[in-house]
Amino acid sequence: MRHIHCRNETGILPHDRQEYAFDWLLDTWHYIVPGLEFECAIGGATVIMSLSARALLVLVLLAAVVNIQAQQPAGVERAPVPDFSKVEIKTTRLADDFYTLEGQGGTISVLTGPDGVLLVDSQFAPLTEKLVTAIRKISDRPIRFLVNTHVHGDHTGGNENFAKLGVLVFSRDQLRARLEHPAPGPDGSPGKPAPPGAWPVVTYDGPVTIHVNGEDVHLIPIRNAHTDGDTLISFPGHDILAVGDYFRSTGYPYVDLTSGGTLAGLLVGLDDTIGRTGPATKIIPGHGPIADRAALIAQRDMVIAVRDRVAMLVSQGKSLEQVIAAKPTASFDTQVPQSAQTAERFIRWLYTEVKSAQR
């Protein structure tokens, strides 16, 4: 029997034989292997079935919609189901030799030049061919280096495919360890390791510099922020920072507690990043539009403000449900894109952190 885990961003995703992936609200990922028996925790229940690809797809779509509707407040717009065959790669030029690629998953940074191409993150495995095609439109040089910002599958899913093309993959020690030994699923079932070909070849736990294309690319560990394996990638010659998911310019921020992320680490990471920015610095977040220093400061201050509101409610003996009902994010909701889809997740995370700090 193959175990297919319905996981959210707090879990490690299976990497082998990915034929379908569904990106739901709140960053919930469903990986389906058609025609195989699977086990999936849906709405608190565990289901084991063996179905045809068509029947399985229909079942999971229905089950996931029911599960999302149960979790989301009335009136929330439902996210469409991604079809990788229909995903188009959007290329944005930031400089003559620097671009971003957006498809499905985390934003990819691309540094080009005579020495070859350096990438930040790899999105999902089914998109590799499209990504390579997009890269070939901006450079005919070989793709040489790939740096992972953190462990989640929408940033590392294409690692194995790029490695097969001869690309050297870099990451934090902790990221590789989690690809090799992922955390258990929400039902306690063992996590599925990534295939060895997806494991980064060069790992580090201190600052690293890659000298390529006339740029000194700095890989800077950000400790226990979104995960325990985050990296800030600095391109000082371009005044660009690629930060992965410890800063997002769409939706409320989120920390993956099961992968070693912490609120304290997130705030330290944001402070560190703010200290590296100037008035013209471009911030490439894991998700959302390119941002600036002011956006980093605003997000840090917002996290502190909502944390303090949640802490006050917890000190009054409020339950999680009561804290959510109090809407501690209300004053920020109109300023945060996709706030309706991500506010409750944000509050649940902060509540967990505040309660843990009180123990």
Short mmCIF file of C-alpha atoms in Angstrom, two decimals, residues 41 68-69 119 180 194 208 213 259 283 286 304-306 314 332 336 359:
data_model
loop_
_atom_site.label_atom_id
_atom_site.label_comp_id
_atom_site.label_asym_id
_atom_site.label_seq_id
_atom_site.Cartn_x
_atom_site.Cartn_y
_atom_site.Cartn_z
CA ALA A 41 -6.59 11.89 6.23
CA ILE A 68 -12.09 23.37 2.76
CA GLN A 69 -15.68 24.53 3.05
CA LEU A 119 18.55 29.68 -9.86
CA GLU A 180 16.00 12.64 3.76
CA ALA A 194 12.51 12.77 -1.26
CA VAL A 208 28.51 30.85 1.82
CA ASN A 213 28.81 36.19 -13.45
CA SER A 259 9.81 21.86 10.34
CA ILE A 283 12.82 41.96 -2.12
CA GLY A 286 8.50 33.28 -1.84
CA ILE A 304 4.21 41.96 16.54
CA ALA A 305 0.92 43.84 16.83
CA VAL A 306 -1.26 40.79 16.16
CA VAL A 314 -4.90 34.33 25.89
CA PHE A 332 -4.90 44.77 8.92
CA VAL A 336 -3.12 42.24 3.29
CA ARG A 359 4.04 26.73 29.62
#
